[in-house]
Coordinates of N, CA, C and O in Angstrom, one line a residue:
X1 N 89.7 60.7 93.4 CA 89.7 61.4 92.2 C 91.0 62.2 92.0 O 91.3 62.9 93.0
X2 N 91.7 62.1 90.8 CA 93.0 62.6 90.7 C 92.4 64.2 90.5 O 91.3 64.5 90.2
X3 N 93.7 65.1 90.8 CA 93.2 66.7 90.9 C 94.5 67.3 90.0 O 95.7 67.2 90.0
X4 N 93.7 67.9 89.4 CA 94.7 68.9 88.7 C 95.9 69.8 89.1 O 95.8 70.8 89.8
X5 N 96.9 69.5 88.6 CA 97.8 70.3 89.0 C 97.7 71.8 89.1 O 98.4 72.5 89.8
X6 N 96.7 72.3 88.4 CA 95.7 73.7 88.2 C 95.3 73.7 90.1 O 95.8 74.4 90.9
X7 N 94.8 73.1 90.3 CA 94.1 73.1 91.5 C 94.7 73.2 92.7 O 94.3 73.8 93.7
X8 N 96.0 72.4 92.5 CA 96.3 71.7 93.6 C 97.1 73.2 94.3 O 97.0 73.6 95.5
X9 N 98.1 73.9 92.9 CA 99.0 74.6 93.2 C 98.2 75.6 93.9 O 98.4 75.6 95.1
X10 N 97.1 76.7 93.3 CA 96.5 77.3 93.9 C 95.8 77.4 94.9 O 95.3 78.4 95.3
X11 N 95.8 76.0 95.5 CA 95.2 75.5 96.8 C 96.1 76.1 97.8 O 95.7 76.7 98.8
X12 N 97.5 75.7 97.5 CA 98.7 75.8 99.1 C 98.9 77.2 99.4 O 98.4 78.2 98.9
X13 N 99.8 77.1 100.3 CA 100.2 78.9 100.4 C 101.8 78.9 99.7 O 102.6 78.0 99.7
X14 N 101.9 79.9 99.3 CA 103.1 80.4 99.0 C 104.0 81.3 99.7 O 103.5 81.6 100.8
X15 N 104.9 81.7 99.5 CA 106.2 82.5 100.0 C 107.1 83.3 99.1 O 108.3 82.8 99.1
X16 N 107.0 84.3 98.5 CA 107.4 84.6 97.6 C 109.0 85.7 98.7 O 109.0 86.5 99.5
X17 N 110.0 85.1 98.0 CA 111.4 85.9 99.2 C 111.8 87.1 97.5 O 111.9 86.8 96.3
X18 N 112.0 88.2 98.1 CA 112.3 88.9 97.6 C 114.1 89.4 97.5 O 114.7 88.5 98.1
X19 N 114.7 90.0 97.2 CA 115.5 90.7 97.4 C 115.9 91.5 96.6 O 115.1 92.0 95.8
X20 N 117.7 92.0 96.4 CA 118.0 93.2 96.5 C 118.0 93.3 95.2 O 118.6 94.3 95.0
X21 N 117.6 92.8 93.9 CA 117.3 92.6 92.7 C 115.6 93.5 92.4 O 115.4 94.4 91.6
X22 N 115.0 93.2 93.0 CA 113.4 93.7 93.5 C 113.4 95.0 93.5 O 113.3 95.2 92.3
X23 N 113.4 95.9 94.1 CA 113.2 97.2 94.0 C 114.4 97.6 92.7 O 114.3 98.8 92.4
X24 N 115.3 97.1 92.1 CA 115.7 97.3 91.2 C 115.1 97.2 89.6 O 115.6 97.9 88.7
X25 N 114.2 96.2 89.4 CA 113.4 95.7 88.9 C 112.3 96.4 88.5 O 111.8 96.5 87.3
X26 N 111.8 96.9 89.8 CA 110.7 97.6 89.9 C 110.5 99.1 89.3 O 109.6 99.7 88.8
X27 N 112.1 99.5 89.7 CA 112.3 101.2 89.2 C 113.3 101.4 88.7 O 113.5 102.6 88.5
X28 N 114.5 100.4 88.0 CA 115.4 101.0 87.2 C 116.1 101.7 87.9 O 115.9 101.7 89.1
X29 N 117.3 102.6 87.3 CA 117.9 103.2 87.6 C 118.0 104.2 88.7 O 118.9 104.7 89.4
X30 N 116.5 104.5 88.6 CA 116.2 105.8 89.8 C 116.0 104.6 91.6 O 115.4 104.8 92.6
X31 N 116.6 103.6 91.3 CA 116.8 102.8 92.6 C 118.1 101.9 92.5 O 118.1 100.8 92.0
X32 N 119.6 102.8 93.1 CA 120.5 102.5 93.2 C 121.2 101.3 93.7 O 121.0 101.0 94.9
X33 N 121.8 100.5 93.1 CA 122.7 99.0 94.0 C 123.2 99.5 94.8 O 123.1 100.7 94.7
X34 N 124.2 99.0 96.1 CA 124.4 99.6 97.1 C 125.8 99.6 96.6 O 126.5 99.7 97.6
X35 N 126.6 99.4 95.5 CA 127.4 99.9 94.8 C 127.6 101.2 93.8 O 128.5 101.8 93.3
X36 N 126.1 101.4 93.8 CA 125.7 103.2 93.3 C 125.5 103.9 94.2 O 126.0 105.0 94.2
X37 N 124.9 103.5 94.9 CA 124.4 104.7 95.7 C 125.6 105.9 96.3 O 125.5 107.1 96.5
X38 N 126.7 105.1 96.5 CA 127.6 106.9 96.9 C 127.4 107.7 96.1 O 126.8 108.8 96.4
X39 N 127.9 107.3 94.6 CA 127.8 108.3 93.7 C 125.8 108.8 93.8 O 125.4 110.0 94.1
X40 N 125.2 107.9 93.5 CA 124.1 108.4 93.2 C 123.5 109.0 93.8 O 122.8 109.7 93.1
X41 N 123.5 109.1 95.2 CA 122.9 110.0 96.2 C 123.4 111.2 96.6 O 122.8 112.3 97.0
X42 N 124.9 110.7 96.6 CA 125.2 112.4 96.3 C 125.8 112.1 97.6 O 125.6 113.1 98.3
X43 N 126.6 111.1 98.1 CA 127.5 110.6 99.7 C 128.7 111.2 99.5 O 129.2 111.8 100.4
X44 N 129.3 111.0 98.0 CA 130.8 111.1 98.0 C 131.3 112.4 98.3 O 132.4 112.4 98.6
X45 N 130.5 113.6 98.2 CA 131.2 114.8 99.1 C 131.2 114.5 100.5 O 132.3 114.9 101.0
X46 N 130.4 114.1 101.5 CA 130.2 114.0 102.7 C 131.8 112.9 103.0 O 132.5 112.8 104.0
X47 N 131.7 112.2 102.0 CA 133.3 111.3 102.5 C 134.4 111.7 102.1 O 135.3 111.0 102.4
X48 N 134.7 113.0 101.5 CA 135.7 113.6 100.9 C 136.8 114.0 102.2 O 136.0 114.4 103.1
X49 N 137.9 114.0 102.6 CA 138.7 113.9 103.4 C 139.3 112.7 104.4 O 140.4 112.6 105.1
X50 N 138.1 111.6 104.2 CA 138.1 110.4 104.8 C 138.9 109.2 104.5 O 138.3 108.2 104.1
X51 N 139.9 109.1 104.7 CA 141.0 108.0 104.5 C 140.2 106.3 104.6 O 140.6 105.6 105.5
X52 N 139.5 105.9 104.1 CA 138.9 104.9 104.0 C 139.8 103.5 104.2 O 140.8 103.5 103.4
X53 N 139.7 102.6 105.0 CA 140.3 101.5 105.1 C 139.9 100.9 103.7 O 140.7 100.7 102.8
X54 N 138.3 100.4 103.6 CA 137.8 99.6 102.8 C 138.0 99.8 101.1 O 137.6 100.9 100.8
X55 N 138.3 99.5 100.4 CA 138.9 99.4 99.4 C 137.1 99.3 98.5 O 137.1 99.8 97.4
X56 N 136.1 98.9 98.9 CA 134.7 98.8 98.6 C 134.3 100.2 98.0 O 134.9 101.3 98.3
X57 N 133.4 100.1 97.3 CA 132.4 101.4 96.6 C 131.2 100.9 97.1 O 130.2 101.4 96.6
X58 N 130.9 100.0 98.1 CA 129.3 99.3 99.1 C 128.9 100.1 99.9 O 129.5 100.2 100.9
X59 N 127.7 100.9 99.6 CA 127.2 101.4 101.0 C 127.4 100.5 102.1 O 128.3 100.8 102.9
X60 N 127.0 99.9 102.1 CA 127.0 98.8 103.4 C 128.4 98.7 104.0 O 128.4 98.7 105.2
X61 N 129.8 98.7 103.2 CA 131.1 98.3 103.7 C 131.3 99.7 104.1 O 131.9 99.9 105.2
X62 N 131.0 100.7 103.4 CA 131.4 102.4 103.9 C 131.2 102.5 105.2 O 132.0 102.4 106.1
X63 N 129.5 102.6 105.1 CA 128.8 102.6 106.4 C 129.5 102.3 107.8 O 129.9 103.1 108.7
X64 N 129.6 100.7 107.7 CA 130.1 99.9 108.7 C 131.6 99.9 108.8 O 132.1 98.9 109.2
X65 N 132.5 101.0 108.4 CA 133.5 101.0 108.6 C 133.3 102.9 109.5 O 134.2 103.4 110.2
X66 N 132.3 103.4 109.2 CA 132.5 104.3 109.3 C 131.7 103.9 110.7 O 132.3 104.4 111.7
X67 N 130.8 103.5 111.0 CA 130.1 103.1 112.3 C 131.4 102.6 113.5 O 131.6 102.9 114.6
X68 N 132.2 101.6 112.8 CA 133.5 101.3 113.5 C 134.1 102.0 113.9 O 134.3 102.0 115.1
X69 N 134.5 103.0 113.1 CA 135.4 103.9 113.9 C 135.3 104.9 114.6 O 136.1 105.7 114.8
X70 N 133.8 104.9 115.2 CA 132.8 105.6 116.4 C 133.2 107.2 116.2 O 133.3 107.8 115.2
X71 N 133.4 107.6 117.2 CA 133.3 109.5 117.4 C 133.8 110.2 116.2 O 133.1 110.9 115.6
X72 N 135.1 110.0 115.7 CA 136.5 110.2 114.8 C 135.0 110.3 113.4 O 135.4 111.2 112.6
X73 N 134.0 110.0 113.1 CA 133.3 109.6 111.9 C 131.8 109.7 112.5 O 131.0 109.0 111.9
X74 N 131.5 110.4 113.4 CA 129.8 110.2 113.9 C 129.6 111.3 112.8 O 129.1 110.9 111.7
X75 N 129.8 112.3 112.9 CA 129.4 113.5 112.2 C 129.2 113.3 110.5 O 128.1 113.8 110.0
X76 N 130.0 112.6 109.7 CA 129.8 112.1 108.6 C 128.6 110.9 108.4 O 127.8 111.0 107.5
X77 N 128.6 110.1 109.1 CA 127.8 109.3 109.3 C 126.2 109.5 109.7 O 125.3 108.8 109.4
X78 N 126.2 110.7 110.5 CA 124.7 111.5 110.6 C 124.5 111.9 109.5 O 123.3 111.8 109.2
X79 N 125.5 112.6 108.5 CA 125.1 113.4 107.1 C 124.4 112.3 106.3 O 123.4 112.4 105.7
X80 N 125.3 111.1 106.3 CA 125.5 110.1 105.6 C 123.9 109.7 105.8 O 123.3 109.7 104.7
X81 N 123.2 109.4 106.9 CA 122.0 108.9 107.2 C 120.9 109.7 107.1 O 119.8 109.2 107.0
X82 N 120.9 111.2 107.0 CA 119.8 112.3 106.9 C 119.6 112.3 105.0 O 118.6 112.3 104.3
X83 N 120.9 112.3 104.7 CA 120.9 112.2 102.7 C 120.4 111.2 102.0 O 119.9 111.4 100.9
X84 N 120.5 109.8 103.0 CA 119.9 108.6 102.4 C 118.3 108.4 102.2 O 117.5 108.1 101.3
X85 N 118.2 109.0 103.8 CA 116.9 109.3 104.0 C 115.5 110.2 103.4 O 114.2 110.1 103.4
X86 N 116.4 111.2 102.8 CA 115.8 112.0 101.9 C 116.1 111.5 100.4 O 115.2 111.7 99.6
X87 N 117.0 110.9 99.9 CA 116.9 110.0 99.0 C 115.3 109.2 98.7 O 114.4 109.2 97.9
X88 N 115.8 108.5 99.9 CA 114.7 107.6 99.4 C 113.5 107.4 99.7 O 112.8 106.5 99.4
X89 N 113.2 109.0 100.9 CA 112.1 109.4 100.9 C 111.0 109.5 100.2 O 109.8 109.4 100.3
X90 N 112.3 110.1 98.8 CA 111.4 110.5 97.9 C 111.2 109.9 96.6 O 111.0 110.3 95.4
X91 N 111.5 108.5 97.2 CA 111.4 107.7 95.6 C 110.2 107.0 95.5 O 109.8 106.2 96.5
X92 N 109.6 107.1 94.8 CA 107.8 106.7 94.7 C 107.8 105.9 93.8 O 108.5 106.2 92.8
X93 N 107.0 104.7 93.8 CA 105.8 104.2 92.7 C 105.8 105.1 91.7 O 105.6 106.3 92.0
X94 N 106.0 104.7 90.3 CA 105.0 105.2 89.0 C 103.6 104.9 89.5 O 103.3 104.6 90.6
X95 N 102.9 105.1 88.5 CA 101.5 105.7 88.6 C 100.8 104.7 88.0 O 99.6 104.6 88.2
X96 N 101.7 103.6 87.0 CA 101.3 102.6 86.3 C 101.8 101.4 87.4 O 102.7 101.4 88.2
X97 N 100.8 100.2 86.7 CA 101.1 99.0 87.4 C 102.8 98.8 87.3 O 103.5 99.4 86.5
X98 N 103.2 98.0 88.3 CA 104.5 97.6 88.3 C 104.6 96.0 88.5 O 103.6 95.3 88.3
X99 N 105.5 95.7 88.8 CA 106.0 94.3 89.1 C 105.6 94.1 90.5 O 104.8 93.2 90.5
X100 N 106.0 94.9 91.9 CA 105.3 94.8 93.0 C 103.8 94.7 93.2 O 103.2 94.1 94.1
X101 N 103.3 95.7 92.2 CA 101.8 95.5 92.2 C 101.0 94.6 91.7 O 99.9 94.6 92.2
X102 N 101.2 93.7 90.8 CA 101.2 92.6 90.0 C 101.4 90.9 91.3 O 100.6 89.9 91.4
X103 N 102.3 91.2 91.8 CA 102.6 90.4 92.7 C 101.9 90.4 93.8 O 101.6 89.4 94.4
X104 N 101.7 92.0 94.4 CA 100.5 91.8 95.5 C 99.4 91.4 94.9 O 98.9 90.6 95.7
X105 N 98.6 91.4 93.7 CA 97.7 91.6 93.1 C 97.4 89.7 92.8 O 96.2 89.2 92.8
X106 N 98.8 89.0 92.5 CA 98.6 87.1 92.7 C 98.6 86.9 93.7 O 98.5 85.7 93.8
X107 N 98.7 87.5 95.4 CA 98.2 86.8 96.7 C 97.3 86.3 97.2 O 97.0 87.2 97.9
X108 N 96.7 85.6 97.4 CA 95.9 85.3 98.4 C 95.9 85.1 99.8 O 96.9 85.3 100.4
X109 N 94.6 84.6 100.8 CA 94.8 84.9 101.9 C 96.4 84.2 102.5 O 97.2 84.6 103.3
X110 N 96.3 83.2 101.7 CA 97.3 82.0 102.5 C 98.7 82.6 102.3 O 99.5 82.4 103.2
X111 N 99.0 83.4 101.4 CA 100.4 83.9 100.8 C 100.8 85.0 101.3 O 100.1 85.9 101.7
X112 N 102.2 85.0 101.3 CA 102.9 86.0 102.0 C 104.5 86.4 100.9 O 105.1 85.9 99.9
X113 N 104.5 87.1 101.4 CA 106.2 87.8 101.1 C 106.9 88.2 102.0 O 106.4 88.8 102.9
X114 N 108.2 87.9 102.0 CA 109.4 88.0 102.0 C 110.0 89.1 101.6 O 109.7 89.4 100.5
X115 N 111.0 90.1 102.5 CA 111.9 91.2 101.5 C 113.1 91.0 102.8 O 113.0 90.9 104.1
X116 N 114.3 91.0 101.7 CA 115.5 91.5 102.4 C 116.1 92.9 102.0 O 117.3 93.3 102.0
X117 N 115.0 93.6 101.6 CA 115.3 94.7 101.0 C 115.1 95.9 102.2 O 114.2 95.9 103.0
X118 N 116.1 97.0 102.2 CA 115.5 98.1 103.1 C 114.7 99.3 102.1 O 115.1 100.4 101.9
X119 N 113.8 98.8 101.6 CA 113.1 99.8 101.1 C 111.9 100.1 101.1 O 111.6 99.0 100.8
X120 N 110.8 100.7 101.2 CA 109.6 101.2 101.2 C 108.6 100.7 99.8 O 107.4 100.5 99.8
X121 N 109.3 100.5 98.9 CA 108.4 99.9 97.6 C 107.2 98.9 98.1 O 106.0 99.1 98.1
X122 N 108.2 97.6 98.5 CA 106.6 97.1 98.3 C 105.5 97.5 99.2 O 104.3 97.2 99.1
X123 N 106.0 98.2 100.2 CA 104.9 98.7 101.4 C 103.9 99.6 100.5 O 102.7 99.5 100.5
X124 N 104.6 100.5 99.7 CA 103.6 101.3 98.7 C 102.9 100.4 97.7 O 101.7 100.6 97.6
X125 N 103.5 99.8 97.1 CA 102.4 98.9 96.3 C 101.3 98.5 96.9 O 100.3 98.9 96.5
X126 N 101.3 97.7 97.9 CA 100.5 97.5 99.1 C 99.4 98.3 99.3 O 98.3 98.0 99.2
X127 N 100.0 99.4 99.8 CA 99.0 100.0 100.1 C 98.6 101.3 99.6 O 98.2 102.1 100.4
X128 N 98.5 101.8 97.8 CA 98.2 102.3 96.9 C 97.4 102.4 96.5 O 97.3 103.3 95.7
X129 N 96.5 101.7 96.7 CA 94.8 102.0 96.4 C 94.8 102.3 94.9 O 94.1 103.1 94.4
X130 N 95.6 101.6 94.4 CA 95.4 101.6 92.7 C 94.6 100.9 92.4 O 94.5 99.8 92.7
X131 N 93.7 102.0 91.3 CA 92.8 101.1 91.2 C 93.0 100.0 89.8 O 92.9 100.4 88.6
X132 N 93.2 98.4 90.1 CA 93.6 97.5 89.6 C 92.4 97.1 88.2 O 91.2 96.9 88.4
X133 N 92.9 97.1 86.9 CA 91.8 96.5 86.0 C 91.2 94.8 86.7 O 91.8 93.9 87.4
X134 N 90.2 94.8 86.4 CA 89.8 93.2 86.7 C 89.6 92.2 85.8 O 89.2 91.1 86.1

């Protein structure tokens, strides 16, 4: 007996890969590209004096230029990681459904996600105990 394409898809498991579009998605502007974030977090004083090789505005390129050049940069680099930290400690879930919650909310047992993201979002959607309309 032929089976519905209704059926069939809901049958398999899925993999949904997320990335670095995703938590931007989810929160807008109060969740920086890693081309905002110096300004946005509030790094670019902590790099003020710093003759930068990298020609980049990337967290990631700062970072790892600043990890490179070991002792000469530890001290910025600690600020650098306590600021981020408290950044984005404190960035929470709205209170209303989101895009992450919606997507945990189409899983089943078989399905999973994917994030190449370093952020805490979907861990909170996850496990938010929102209570979901049915």
């Amino acid at each position: 007996m032929k089976k519905n394409l209704k059926d069939l898809y809901c049958q398999r498991p899925h993999v949904v890969i997320v990335g670095a579009g995703a938590s931007r998605a989810v929160m807008g502007k109060s969740c920086p590209t890693m081309n905002e974030a110096i300004e946005q977090v509030g790094l670019d004083g902590i790099l003020k004096g710093f003759m930068l090789e990298t020609k980049s505005r990337n967290l990631e390129d700062i970072y790892s230029e600043l990890f490179r050049r070991g002792d000469e940069c530890k001290n910025a680099r600690i600020a650098m990681e306590k600021k981020l930290y408290e950044y984005f400690s404190n960035v929470q879930l709205p209170s209303f459904l989101t895009i992450y919650d919606l997507l945990i909310l189409s899983l089943t047992e078989k399905d999973c996600i994917v994030s190449f993201n370093w952020d805490s979002l979907l861990i909170q959607a996850y496990n938010s105990g929102k209570d979901y309309p049915e």
